[in-house]
Short mmCIF file of C-alpha atoms in Angstrom, two decimals:
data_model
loop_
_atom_site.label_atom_id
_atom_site.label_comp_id
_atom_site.label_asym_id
_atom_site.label_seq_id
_atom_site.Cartn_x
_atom_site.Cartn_y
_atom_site.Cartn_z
CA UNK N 1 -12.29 18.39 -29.76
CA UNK N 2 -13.61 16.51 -26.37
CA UNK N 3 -12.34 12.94 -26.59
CA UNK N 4 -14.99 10.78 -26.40
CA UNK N 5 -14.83 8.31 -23.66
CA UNK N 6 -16.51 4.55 -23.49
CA UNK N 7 -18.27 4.19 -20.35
CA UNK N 8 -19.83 0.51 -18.81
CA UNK N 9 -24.09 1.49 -19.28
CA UNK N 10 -26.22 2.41 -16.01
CA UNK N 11 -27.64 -0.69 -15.43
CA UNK N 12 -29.09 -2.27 -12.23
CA UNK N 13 -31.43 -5.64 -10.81
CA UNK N 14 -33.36 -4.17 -8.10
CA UNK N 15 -35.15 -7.27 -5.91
CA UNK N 16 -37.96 -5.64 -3.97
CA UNK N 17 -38.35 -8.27 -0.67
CA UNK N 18 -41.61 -8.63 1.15
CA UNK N 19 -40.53 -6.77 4.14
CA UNK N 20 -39.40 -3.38 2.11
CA UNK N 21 -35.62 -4.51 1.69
CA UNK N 22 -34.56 -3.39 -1.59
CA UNK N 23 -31.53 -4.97 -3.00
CA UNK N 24 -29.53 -3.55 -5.50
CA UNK N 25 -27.02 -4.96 -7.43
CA UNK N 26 -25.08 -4.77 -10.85
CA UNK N 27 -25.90 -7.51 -13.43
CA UNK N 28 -22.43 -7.51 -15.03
CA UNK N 29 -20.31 -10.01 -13.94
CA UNK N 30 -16.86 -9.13 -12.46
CA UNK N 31 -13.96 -10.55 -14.72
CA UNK N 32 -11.29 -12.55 -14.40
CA UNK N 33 -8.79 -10.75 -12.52
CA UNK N 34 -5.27 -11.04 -10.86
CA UNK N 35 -4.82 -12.73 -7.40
CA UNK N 36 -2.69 -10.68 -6.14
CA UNK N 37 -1.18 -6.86 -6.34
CA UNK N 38 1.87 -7.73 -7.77
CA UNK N 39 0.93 -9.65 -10.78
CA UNK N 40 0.16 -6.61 -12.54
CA UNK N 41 3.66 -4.85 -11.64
CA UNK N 42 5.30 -7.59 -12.98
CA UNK N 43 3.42 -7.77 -15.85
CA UNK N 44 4.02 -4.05 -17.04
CA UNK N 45 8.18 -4.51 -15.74
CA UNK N 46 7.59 -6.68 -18.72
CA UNK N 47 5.57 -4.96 -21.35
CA UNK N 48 6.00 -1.41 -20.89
CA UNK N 49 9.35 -1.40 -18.52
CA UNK N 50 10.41 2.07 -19.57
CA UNK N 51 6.98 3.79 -18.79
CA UNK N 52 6.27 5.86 -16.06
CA UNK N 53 4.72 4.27 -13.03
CA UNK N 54 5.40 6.72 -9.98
CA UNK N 55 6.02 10.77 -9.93
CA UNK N 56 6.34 12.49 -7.32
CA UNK N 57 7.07 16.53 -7.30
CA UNK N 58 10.02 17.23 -5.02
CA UNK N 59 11.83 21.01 -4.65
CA UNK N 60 14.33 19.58 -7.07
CA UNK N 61 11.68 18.88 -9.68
CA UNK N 62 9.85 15.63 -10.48
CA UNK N 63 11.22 12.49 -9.64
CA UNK N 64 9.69 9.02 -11.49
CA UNK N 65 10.23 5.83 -11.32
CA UNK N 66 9.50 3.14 -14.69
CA UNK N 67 7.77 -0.07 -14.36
CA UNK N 68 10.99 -1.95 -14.60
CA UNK N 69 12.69 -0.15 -12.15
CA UNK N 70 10.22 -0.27 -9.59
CA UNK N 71 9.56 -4.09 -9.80
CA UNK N 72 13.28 -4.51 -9.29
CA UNK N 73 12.89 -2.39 -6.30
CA UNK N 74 10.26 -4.15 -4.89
CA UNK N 75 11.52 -7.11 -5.49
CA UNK N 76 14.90 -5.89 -3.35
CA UNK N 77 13.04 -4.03 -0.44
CA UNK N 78 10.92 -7.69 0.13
CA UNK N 79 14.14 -9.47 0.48
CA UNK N 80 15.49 -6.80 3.34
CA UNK N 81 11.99 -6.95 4.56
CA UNK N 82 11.98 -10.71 5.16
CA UNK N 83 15.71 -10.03 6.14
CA UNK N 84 14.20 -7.42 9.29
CA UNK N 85 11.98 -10.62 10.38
CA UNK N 86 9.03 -8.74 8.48
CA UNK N 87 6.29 -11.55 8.31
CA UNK N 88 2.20 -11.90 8.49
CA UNK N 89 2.41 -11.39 11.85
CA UNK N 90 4.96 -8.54 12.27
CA UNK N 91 3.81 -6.32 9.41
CA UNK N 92 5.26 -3.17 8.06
CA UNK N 93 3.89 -0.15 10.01
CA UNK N 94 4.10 3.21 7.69
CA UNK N 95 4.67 6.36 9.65
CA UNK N 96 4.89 8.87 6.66
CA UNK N 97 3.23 10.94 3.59
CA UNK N 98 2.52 9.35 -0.09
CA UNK N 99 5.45 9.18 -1.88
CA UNK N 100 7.54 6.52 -4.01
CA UNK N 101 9.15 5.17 -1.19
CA UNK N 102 5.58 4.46 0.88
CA UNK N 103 4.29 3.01 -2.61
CA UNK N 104 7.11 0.82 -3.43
CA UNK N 105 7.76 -0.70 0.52
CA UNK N 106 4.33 -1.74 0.68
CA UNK N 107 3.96 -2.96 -2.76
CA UNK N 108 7.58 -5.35 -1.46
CA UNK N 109 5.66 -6.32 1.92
CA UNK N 110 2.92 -7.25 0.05
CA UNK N 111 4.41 -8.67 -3.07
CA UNK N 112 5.73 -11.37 -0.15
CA UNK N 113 2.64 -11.68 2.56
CA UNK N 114 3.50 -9.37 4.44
CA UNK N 115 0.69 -6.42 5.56
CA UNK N 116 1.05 -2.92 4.79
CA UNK N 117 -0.20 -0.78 7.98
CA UNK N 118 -0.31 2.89 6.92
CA UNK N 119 -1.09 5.17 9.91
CA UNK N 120 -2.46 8.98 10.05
CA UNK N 121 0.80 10.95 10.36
CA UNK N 122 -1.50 13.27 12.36
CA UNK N 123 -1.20 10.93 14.93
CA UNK N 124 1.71 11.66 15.61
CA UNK N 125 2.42 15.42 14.22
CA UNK N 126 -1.18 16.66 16.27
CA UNK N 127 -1.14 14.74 19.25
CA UNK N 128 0.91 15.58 22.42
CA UNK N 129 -0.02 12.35 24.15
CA UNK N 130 0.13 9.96 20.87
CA UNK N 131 -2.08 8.17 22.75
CA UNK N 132 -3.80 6.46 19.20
CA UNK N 133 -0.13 5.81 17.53
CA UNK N 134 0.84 3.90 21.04
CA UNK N 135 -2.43 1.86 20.32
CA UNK N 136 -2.07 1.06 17.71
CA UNK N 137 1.77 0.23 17.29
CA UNK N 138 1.32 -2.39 20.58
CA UNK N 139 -1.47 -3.69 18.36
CA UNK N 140 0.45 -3.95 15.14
CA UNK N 141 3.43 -4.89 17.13
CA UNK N 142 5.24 -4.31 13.18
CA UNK N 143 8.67 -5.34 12.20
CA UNK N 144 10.01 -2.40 10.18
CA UNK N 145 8.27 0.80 10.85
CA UNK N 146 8.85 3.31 7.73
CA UNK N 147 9.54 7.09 9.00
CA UNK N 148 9.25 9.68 5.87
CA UNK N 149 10.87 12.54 8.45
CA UNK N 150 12.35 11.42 11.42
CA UNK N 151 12.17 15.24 12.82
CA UNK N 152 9.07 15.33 12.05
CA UNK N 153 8.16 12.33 14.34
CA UNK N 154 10.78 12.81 17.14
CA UNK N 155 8.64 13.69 20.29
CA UNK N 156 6.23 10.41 18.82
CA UNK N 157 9.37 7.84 17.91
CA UNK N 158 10.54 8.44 21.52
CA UNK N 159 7.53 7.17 23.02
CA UNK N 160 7.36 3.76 20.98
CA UNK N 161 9.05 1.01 21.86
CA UNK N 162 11.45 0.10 19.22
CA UNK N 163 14.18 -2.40 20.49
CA UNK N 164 12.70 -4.70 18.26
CA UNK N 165 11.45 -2.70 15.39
CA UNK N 166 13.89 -1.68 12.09
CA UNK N 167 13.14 1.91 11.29
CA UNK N 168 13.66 2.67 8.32
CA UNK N 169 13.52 7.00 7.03
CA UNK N 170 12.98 8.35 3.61
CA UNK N 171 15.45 10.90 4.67
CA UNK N 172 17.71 12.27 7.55
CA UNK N 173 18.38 9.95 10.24
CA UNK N 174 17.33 8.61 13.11
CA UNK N 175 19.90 6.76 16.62
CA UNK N 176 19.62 3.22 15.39
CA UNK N 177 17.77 3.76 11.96
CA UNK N 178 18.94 2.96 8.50
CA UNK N 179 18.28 4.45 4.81
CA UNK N 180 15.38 3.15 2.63
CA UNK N 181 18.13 2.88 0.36
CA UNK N 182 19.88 0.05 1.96
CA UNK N 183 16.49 -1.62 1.17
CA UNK N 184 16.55 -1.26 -1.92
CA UNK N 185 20.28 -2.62 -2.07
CA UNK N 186 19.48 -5.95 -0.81
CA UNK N 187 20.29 -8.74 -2.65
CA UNK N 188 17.11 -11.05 -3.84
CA UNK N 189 17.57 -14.48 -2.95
CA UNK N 190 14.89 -17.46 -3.02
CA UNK N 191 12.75 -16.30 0.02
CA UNK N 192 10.89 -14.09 -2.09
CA UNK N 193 9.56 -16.45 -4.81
CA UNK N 194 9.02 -18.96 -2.00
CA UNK N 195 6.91 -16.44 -0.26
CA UNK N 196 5.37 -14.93 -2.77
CA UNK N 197 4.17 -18.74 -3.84
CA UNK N 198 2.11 -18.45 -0.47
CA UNK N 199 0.40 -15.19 -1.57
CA UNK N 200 -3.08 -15.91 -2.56
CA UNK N 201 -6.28 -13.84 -3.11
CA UNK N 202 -7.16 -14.31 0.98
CA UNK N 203 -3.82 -13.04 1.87
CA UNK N 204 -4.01 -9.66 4.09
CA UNK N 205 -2.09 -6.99 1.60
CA UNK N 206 -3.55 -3.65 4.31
CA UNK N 207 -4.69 -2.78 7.39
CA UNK N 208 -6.37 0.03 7.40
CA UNK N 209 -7.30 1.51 10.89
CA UNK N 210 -10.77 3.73 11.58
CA UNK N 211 -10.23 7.39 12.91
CA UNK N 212 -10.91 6.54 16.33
CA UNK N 213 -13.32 9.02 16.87
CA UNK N 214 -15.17 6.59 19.04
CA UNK N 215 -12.57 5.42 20.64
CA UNK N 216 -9.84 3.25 19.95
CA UNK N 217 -8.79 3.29 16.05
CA UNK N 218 -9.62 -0.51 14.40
CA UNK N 219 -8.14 -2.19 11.96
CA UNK N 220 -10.22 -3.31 8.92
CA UNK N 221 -7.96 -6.13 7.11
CA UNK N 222 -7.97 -5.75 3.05
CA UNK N 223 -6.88 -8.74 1.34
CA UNK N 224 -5.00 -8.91 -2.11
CA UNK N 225 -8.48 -10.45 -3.80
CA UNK N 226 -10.93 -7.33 -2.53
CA UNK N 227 -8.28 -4.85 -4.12
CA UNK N 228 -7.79 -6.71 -7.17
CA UNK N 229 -11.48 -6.95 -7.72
CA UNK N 230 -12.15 -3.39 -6.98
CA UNK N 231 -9.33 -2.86 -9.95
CA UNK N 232 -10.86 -4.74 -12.41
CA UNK N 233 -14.36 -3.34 -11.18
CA UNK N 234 -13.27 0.05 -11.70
CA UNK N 235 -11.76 -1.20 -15.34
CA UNK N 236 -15.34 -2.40 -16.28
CA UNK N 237 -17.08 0.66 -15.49
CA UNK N 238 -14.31 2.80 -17.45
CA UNK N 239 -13.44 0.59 -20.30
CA UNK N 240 -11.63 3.64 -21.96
CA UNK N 241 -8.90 2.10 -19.86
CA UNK N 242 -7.98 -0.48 -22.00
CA UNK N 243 -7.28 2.35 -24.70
CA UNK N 244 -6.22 5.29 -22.81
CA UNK N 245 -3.56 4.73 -19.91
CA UNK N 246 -4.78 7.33 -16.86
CA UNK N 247 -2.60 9.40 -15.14
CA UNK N 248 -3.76 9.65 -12.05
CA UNK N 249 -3.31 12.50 -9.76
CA UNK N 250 -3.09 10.90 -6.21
CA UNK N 251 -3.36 13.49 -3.51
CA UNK N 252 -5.32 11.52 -0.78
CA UNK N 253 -3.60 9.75 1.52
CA UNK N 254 -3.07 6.27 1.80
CA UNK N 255 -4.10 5.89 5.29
#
C-alpha cells in the first residue's frame, strides 16, 4: 500500500497593483527556526547519535558516518581550521566532488564563521588555462583549500599560488599538503565555542560563485539565516518530515 504523505495545502495571496505587478506570496508564516547550521547537528549528536547522517558509496562499499560522530568531527576539523588561520576573511576554498569529507569541513568552517567556497571542479579538470579557478582563488584569497584528488588537479594546483594556503586532500598527496585526517585529529580547545558564540543568523556560511558564462564567475554570499529558513520552509511544505526521516539521495553538486 502507497504511504500516504501530509503535504502543507496550495495556498497563495495574490495583490494585483495598479500598474499590472502581480505579487505573489504564501500566507503561512515561516516558523521559528535555528540560527545557524550547526544547531541542528548538535542537536541530533544528541538525540539520535547512532543514526546515520552521511553515506557515501566507495569501491569498498558504503561508508557512513552517525550524528555523533560527525559532530565530533566537525567540531575537530574547526579547531585545525582556526589552527590554519582559517577566518571570515580567509575562507575555506573546496576544490573537490560531494563526499563526507566536503560535507563535514564545511559544516566545521561554518560551525565557527568561517565561509565555505565550493568551486566547479570543472574548472580545473576542463580548462587548460584555469583562467576562472585563478579568478576566483585571488578573489577568495582562502586559507585551507580542500583537494578531493590531488592528481586530478595537478596541472591546476601548479598554477595557484599557495605559499600561504594549507591544502588539505581527501586522498594521495600533494609537496607540502597534509591528510584531512590530521583535521580531524585536532584537539578542540576554547576557540571554537568562542567563535561559534559570534555565529549569528547574518553570518556568511557559502559563497557560491555564478558559471561565468558572462564573464567573470561572482560570488553570491549565503548566510546561516537564508539556509536555515529555506530548511524549515521546506519542513512546512512537507510536514511528513516530522514523522518520516528522508533519505535523501544527493547527486548534485554542491557548487
Amino acid at each position: 500500500m502507497p504511504r500516504h504523505l501530509a503535504l502543507a495545502p496550495p495556498r497563495v495571496i495574490v495583490e494585483e497593483r495598479p500598474d499590472g505587478t502581480r505579487l505573489v506570496r504564501s500566507p503561512e508564516p515561516l516558523g521559528s527556526h535555528a540560527g545557524r547550521i550547526t544547531d541542528w547537528l548538535a542537536r541530533w549528536a544528541e538525540d539520535r547519535p547512532d543514526t546515520t547522517f552521511l553515506a557515501e558509496r566507495s569501491p569498498d562499499g558504503v561508508a557512513r558516518v552517525g550524528y555523533r560522530e560527525a559532530w565530533l568531527s566537525v567540531l575537530c576539523a574547526a579547531s585545525g581550521l582556526l589552527d590554519a588561520g582559517a577566518s571570515a576573511g580567509r575562507p575555506v576554498m573546496f576544490l573537490a566532488e560531494n563526499s563526507i569529507d566536503h560535507a563535514l569541513l564545511a559544516l566545521a568552517a561554518q560551525h565557527v564563521g568561517i565561509p565555505a567556497v565550493p568551486i566547479s571542479p570543472a574548472y580545473s579538470r576542463m580548462s587548460t588555462d584555469h583562467a576562472k579557478l585563478r579568478a576566483i582563488f585571488d578573489l577568495v584569497q582562502p586559507a585551507v583549500l580542500l583537494v578531493d584528488d590531488p592528481s586530478a588537479h595537478a596541472a591546476a594546483l601548479s598554477k595557484l599560488d599557495l605559499d600561504e594556503v594549507s591544502v588539505v586532500l581527501e586522498r594521495g598527496t600533494h609537496p607540502g599538503a597534509r591528510p584531512i585526517s590530521s583535521l580531524y585529529e585536532t584537539t578542540i580547545d576554547d576557540a571554537v565555542d568562542d567563535a561559534n558564540g559570534d555565529v549569528g543568523p547574518d553570518t556568511v556560511a557559502k559563497i557560491l560563485f555564478t558559471s561565468g558564462s558572462t564573464g567573470e564567475p561572482k560570488g553570491v554570499l549565503n548566510t546561516h539565516g537564508m539556509l536555515t529558513a529555506n530548511q524549515q520552509m521546506i519542513s512546512q511544505c512537507w510536514p511528513f518530515l516530522e514523522e518520516i526521516p528522508p533519505v535523501l539521495v544527493d547527486w548534485l553538486p554542491w557548487n
